[in-house]
GROMACS .gro file of C-alpha atoms in nm:
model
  190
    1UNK     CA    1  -0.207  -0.856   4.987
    2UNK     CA    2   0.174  -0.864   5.100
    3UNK     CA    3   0.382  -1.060   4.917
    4UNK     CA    4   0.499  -1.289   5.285
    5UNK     CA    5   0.105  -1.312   5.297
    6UNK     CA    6   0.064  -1.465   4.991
    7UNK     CA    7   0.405  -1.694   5.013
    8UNK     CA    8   0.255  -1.811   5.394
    9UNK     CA    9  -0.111  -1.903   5.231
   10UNK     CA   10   0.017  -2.085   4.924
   11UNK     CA   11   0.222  -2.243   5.124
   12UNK     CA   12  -0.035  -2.334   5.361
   13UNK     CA   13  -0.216  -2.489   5.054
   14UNK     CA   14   0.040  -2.657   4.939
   15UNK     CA   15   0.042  -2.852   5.293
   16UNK     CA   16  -0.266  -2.940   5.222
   17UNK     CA   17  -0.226  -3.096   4.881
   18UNK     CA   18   0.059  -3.269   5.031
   19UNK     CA   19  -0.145  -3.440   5.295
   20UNK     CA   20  -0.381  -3.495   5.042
   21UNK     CA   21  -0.108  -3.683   4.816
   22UNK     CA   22  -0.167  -3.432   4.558
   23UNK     CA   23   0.217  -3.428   4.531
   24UNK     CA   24   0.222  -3.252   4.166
   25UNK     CA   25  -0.049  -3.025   4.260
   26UNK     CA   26   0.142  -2.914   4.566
   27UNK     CA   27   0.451  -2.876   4.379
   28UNK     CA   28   0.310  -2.679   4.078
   29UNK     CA   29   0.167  -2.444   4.375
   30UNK     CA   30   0.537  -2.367   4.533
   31UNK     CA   31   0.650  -2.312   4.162
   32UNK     CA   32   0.424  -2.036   4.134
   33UNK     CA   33   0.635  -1.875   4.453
   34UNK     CA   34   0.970  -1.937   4.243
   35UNK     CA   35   0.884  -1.652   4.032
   36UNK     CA   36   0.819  -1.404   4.317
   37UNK     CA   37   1.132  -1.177   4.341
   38UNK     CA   38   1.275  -1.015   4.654
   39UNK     CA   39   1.175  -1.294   4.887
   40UNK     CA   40   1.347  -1.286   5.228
   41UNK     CA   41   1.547  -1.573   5.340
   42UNK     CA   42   1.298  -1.708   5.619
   43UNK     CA   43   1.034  -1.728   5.274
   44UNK     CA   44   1.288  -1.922   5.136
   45UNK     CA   45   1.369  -2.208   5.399
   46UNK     CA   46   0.936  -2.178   5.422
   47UNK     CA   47   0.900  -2.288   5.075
   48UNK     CA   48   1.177  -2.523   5.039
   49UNK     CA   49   1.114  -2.663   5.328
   50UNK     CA   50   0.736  -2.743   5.217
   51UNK     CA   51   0.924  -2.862   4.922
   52UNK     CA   52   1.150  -3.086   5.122
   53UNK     CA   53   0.835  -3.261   5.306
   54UNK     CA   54   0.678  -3.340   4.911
   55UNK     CA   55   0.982  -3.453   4.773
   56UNK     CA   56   0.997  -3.679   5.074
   57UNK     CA   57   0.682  -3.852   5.054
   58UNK     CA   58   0.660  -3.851   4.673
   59UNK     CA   59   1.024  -4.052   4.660
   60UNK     CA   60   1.204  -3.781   4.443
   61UNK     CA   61   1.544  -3.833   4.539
   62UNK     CA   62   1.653  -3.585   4.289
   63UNK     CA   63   1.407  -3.276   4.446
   64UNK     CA   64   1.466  -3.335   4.775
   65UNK     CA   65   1.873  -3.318   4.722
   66UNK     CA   66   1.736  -3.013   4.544
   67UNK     CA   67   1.528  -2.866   4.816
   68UNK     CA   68   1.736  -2.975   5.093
   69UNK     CA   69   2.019  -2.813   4.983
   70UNK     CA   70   1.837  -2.486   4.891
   71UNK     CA   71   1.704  -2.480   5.246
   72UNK     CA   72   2.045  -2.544   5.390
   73UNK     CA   73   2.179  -2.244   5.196
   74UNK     CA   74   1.918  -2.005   5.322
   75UNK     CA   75   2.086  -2.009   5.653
   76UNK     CA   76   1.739  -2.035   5.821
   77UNK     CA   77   1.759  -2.397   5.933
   78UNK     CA   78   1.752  -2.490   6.281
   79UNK     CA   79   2.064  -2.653   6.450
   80UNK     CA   80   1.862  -2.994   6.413
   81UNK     CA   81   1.733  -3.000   6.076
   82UNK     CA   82   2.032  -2.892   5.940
   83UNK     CA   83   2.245  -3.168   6.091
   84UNK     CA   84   1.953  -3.429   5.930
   85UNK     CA   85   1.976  -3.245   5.619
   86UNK     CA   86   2.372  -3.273   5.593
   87UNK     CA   87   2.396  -3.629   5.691
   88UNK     CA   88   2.126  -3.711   5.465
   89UNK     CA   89   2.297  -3.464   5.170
   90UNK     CA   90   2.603  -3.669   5.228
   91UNK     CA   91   2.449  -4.027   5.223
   92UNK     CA   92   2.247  -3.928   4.910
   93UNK     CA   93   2.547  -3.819   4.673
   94UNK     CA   94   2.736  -4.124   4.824
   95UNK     CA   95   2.464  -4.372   4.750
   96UNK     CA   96   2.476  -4.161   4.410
   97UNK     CA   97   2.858  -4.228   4.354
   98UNK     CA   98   2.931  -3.871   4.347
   99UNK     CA   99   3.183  -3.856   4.588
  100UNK     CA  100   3.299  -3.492   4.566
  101UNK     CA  101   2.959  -3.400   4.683
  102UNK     CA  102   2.982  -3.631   4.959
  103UNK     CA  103   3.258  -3.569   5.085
  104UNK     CA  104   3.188  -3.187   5.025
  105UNK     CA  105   2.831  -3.221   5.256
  106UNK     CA  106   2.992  -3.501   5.478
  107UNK     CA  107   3.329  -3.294   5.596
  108UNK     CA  108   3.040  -2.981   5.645
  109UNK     CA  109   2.863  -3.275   5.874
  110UNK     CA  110   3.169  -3.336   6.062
  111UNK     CA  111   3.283  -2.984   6.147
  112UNK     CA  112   2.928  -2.859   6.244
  113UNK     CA  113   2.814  -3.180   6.412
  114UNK     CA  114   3.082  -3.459   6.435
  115UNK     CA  115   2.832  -3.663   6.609
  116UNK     CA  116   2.775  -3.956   6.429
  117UNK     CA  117   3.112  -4.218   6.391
  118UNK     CA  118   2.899  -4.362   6.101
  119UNK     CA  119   2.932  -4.021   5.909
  120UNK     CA  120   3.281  -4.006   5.969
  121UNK     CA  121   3.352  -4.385   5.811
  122UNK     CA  122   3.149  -4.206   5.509
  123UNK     CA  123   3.313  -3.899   5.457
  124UNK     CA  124   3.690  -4.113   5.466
  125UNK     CA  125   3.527  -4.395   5.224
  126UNK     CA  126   3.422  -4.125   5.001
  127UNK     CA  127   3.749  -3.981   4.947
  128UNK     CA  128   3.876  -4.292   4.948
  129UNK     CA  129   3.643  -4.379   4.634
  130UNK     CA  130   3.712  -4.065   4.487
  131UNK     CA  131   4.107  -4.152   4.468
  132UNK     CA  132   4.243  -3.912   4.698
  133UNK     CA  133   4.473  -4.150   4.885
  134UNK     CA  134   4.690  -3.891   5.027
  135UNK     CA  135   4.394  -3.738   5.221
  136UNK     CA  136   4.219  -4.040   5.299
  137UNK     CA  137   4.544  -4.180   5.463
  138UNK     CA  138   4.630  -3.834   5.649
  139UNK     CA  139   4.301  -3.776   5.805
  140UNK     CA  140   4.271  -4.187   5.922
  141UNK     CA  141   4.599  -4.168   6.021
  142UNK     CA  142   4.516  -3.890   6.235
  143UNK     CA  143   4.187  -4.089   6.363
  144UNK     CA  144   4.387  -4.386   6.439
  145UNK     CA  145   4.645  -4.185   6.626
  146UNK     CA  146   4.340  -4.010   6.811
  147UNK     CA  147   4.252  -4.344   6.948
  148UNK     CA  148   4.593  -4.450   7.064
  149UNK     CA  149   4.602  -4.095   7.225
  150UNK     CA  150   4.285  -4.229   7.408
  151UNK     CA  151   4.398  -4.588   7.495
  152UNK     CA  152   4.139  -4.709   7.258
  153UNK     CA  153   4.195  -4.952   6.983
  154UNK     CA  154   4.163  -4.833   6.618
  155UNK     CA  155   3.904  -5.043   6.424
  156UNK     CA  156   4.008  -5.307   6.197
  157UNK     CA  157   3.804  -5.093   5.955
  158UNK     CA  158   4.077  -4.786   5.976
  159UNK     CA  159   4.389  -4.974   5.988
  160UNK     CA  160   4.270  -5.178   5.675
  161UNK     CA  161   4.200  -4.831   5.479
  162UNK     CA  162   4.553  -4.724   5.613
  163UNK     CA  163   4.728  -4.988   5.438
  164UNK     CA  164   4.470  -4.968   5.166
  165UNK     CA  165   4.616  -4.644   5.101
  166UNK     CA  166   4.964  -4.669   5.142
  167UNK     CA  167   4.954  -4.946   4.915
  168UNK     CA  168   4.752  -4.766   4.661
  169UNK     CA  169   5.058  -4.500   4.664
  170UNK     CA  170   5.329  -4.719   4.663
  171UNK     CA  171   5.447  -4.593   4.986
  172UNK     CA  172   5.640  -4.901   5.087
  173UNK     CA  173   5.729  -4.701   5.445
  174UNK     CA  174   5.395  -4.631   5.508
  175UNK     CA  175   5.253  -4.987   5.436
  176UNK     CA  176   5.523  -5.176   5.644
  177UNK     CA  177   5.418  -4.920   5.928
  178UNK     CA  178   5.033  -4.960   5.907
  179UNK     CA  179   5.111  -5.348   5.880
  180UNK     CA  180   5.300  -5.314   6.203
  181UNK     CA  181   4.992  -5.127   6.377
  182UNK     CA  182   4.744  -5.389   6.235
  183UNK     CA  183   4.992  -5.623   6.340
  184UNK     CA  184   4.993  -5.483   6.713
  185UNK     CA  185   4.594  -5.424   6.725
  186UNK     CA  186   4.542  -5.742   6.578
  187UNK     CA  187   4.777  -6.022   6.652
  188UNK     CA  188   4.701  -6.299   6.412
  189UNK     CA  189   4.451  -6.150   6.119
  190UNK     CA  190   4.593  -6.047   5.793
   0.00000   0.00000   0.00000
């Protein structure tokens, strides 16, 4: 038989292990495909994908980062999935504490999707966390100023960070400014 025949009908079975809740069964099944060389990159995303669904319902954080990301770099994920997979990348590292990987799969979130505001308080907490100041403040400076630009107000949330960070560099300029904002935004908090 072909070799995409055999990939396709393994991973057929492996389906069915996995509605089964033969989890280990189903896994031990796609590792057999691992070993297969020259697979394309739609046999790929197949199998990882499969894998994604297992890791899933079997709670294994670690494989489904794992799969998720293999899946993602097969380049065969639909415009959906792949925005799921890269919010979900990016909430998984964070929950993790690794923020270079957050910030790494939540900035890819935010240039290919930018939907989701919640994504976007993430990816800025993240570097945040991860001690680059300089960035943090530059790109929530550039949010706030977006918002002015707009005639919205800036959330307490991103003028706190602001000063957050200009304190956290000793810029004495830049935390008497993003005083003054929070100040103008909101008369009366501290």
């Amino acid at each position: 038989p072909k070799q995409s025949d055999v990939i396709k009908t393994a991973v057929r079975s492996a389906q069915e292990l996995m509605h089964g809740k033969r989890h280990s069964e189903a896994l031990a099944m796609l590792a057999k495909l691992d070993t297969l060389a020259g697979k394309s990159a739609e046999e790929t995303y197949l199998i990882e994908r499969t894998r994604v669904a297992i890791a899933s319902l079997a709670n294994d954080d670690t494989l489904l980062i794992k799969s998720m990301e293999a899946a993602l770099a097969s380049g065969q994920s639909p415009a959906g999935e792949r925005s799921e997979f890269l919010h979900l990348l990016a909430r998984k590292y964070f929950n993790r504490m690794n923020y270079p990987r957050a910030i790494a799969w939540s900035s890819r979130y935010v240039d290919e999707s930018g939907k989701d505001p919640a994504m976007r308080r993430l990816q800025l907490l993240a570097l945040y966390l991860n001690n680059d100041f300089v960035r943090t403040q530059k790109e929530v400076a550039a949010d706030i100023q977006a918002e002015e630009a707009a005639g919205r107000k800036p959330s307490e949330e991103q003028l706190r960070l602001l000063v957050s960070c200009a304190q956290k560099l000793d810029d004495k300029v830049a935390v008497a400014s993003a005083m003054e904002k929070f100040a103008v935004h909101y008369p009366g908090k501290k």
